[in-house]
Coordinates of C-alpha atoms and ligand atoms in Angstrom, one line a residue:
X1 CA -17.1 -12.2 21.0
X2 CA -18.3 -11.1 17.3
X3 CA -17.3 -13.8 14.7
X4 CA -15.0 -11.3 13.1
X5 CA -12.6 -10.5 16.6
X6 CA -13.1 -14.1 16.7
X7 CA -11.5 -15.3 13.4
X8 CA -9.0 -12.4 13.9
X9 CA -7.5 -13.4 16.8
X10 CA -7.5 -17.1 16.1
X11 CA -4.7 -16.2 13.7
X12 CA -0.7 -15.9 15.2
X13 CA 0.2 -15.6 18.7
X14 CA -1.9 -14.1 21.4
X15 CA -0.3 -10.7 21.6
X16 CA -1.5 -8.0 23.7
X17 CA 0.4 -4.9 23.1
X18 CA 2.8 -6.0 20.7
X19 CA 2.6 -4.4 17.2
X20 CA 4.8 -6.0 14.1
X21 CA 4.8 -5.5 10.6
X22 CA 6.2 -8.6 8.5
X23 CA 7.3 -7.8 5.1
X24 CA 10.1 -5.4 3.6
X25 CA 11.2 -4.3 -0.5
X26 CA 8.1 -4.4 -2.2
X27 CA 6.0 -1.2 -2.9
X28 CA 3.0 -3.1 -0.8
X29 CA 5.0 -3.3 2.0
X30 CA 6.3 0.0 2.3
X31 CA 2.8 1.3 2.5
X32 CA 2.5 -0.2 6.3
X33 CA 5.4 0.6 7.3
X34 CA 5.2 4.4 6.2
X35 CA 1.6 4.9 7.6
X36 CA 3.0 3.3 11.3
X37 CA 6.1 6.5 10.8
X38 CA 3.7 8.7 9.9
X39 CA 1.2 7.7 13.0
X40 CA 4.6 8.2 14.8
X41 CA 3.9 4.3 16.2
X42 CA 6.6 2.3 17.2
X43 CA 6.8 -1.5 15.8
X44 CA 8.8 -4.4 15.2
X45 CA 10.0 -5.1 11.7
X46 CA 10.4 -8.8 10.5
X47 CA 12.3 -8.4 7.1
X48 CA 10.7 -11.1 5.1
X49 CA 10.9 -10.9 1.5
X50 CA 8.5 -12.2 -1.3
X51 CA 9.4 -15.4 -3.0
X52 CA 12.4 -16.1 -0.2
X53 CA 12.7 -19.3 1.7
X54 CA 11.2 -16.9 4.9
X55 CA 8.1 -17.1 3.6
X56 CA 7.8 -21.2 4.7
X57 CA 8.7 -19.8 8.0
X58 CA 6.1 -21.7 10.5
X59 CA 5.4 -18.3 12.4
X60 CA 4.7 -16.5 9.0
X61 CA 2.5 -18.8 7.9
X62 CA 0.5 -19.0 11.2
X63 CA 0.1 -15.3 10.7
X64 CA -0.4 -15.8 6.9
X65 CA -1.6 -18.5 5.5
X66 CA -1.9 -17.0 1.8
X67 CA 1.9 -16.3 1.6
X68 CA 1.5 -12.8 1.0
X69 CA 3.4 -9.8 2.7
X70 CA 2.4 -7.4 4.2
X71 CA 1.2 -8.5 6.9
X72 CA 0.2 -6.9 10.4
X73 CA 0.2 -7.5 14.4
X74 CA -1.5 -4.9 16.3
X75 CA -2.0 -6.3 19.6
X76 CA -4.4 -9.1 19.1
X77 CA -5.6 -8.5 15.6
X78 CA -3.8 -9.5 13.0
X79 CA -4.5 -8.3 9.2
X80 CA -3.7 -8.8 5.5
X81 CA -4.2 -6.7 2.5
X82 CA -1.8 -3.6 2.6
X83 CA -4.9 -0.6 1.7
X84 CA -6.8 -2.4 4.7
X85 CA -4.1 -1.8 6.8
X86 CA -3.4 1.9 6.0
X87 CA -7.2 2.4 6.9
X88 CA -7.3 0.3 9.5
X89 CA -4.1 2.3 10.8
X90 CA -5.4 5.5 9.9
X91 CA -9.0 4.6 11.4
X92 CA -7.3 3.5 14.6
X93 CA -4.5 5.9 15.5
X94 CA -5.3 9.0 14.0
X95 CA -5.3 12.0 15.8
X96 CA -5.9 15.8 15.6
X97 CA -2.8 16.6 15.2
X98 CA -2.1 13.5 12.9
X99 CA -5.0 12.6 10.3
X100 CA -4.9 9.7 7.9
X101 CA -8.2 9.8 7.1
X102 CA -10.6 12.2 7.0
X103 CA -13.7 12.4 9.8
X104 CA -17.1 13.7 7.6
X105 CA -18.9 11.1 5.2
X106 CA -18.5 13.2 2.4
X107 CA -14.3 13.4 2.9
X108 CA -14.3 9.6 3.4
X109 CA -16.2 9.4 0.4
X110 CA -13.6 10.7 -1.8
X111 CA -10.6 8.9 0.2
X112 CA -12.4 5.6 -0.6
X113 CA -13.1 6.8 -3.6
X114 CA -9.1 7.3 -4.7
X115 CA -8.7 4.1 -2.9
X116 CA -10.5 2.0 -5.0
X117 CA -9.5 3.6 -7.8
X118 CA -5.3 3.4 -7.0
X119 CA -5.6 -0.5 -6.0
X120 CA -7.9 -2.1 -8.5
X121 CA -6.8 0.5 -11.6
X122 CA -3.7 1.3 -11.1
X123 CA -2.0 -1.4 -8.9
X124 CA -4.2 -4.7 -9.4
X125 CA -5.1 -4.4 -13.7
X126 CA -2.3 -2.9 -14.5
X127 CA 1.2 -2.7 -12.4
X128 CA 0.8 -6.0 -10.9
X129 CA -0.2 -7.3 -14.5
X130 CA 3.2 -5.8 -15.8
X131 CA 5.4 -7.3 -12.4
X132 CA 4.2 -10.7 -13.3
X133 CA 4.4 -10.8 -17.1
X134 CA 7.7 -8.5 -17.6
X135 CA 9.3 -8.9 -14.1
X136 CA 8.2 -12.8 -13.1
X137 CA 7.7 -14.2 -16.6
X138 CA 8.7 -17.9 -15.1
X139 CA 6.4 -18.1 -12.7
X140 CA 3.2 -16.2 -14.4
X141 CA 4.1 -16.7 -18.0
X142 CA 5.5 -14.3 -20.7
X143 CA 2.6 -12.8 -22.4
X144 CA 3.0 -9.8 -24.4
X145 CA -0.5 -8.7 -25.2
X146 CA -1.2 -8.5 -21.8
X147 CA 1.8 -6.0 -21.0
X148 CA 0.8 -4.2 -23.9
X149 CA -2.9 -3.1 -22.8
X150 CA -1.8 -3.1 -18.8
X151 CA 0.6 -0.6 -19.9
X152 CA -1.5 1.8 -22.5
X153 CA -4.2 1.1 -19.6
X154 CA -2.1 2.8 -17.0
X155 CA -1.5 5.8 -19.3
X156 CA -4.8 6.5 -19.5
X157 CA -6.2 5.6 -15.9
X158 CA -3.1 8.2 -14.8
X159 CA -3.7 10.9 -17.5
X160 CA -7.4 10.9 -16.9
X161 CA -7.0 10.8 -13.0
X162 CA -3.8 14.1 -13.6
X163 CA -6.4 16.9 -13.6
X164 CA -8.4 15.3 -10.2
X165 CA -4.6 14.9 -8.3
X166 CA -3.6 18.5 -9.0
X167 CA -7.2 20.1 -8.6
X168 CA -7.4 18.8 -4.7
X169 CA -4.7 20.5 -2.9
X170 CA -0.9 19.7 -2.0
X171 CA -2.4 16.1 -1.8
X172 CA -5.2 13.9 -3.1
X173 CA -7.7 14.9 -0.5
X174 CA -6.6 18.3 -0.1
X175 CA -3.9 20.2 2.0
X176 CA -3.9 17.5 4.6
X177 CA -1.9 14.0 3.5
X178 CA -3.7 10.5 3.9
X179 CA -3.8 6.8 3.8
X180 CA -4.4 7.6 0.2
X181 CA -1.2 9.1 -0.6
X182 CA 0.4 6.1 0.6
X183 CA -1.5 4.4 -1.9
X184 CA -0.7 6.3 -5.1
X185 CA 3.0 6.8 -4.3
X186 CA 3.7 3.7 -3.4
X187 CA 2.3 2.8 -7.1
X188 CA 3.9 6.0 -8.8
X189 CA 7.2 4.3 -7.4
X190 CA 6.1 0.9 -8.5
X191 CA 5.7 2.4 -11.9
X192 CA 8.7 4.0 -12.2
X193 CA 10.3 0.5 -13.0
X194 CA 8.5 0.3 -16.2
X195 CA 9.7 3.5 -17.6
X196 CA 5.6 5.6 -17.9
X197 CA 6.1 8.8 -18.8
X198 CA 3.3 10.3 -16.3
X199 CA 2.0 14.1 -16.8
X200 CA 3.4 16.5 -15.0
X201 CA 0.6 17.1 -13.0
X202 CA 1.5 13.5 -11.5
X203 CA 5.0 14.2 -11.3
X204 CA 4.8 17.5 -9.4
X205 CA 2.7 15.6 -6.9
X206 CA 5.0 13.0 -6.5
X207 CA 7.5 15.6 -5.1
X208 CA 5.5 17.0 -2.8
X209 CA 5.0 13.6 -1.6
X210 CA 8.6 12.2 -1.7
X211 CA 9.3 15.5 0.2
X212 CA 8.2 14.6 3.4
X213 CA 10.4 13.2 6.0
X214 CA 7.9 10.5 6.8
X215 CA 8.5 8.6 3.7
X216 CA 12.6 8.8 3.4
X217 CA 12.6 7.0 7.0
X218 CA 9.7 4.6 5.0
X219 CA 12.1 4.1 3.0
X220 CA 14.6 3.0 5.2
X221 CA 12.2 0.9 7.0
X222 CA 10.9 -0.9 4.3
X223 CA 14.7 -1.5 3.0
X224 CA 17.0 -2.9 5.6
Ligands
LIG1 N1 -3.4 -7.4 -2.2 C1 -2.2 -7.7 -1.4 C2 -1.1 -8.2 -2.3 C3 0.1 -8.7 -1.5 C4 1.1 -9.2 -2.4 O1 0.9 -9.7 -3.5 N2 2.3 -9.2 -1.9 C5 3.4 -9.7 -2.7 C6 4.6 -8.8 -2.6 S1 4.3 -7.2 -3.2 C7 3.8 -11.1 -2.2 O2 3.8 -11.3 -1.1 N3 4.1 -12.0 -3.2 C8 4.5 -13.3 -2.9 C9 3.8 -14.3 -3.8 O3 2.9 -13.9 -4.5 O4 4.2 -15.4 -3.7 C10 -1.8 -6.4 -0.6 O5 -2.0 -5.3 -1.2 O6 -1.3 -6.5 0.5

């Protein structure tokens, strides 16, 4: 057994076939749980929440030490980090007919391209910045200078990335929707709490996106 399959499995129960998602309402959660509909995989939902008394839970904790949701159970591996999974997803379970993520170097290149660029730029310096400053001031702090740049630093990541989103296709990568979508519209939604005003070249993508019937059941899924 490789050291990686070995620390992976060490981690929650000893499931074989079993595949469960833990963690509902946040814009990180709904990225598993609209990757599993659009894979057309079947799970169980455990509808923790951030910052609730679930999150002590003994059998979260055993399947996530750090706290954090989302979290996933796919038969015996079990996994954090909510891009990871959509790749991990996408890597494992897609098909011809259904393609998360693209099969030549230079495609992949460009998917992990957009997502480095949507969860360190846009989600990690400057969303989650402005969730804990303007949303979760008594547990991170208030601290207004630091809202004020992650927010002028969105608006430019977003208006510089506008002409790249509408030059690929339908979708980031093209005609064909990916992991990568996920990404960016689960932070276009996450942004929408703080009131951007995003170019239209961003907002006609997000329609195309919202459009499909795989994220109104994400939706659902990720709000019980
Ligand atoms: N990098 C992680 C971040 C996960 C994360 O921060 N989740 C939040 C909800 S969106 C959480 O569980 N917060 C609880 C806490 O920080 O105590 C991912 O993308 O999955």
């Amino acid at each position: 057994m490789s050291w990686t399959s070995a620390r992976l499995s060490s981690r929650g129960d000893d499931m074989t076939d079993q595949r469960v998602v833990w963690g509902v309402g946040t814009s990180r959660t709904i990225r598993v749980h609209w990757a599993l509909i659009e894979l057309g995989l079947n799970y169980e939902i455990k509808p923790i929440r951030p910052r609730t008394p679930a999150m002590d839970d003994a059998a979260f904790l055993a399947v996530n030490p750090r706290k954090k949701v989302p979290a996933l159970q796919d038969g015996k591996l079990t996994m954090t980090e909510s891009p990871a999974i959509v790749t991990y997803l996408a890597e494992r379970y897609s098909t011809d007919t259904v393609r998360l993520i693209p099969k030549s170097i230079e495609d992949r290149a460009r998917y992990f391209e957009w997502q480095s660029f949507i969860t360190m730029e846009l989600d990690a310096t400057s969303l989650y910045v402005l969730r804990r400053h303007v949303d979760l001031p008594g547990i991170y702090g208030e601290a207004p200078v630091a809202e004020e740049t992650a927010r002028a630093y969105f608006e430019r990541m977003i208006t510089a990335a506008a002409p790249d989103v509408a030059a690929g296709g339908q979708y980031l990568l093209g005609d064909t929707f990916s992991g990568v979508d996920i990404l960016m519209q689960s932070c276009l939604f996450f942004a929408e709490r703080y009131n951007f005003e995003l170019p239209s070249e961003i907002n006609d993508y997000r329609e195309r996106v919202t459009a499909r019937p795989g994220y109104a059941k994400a939706l659902s899924a990720n709000n019980p």
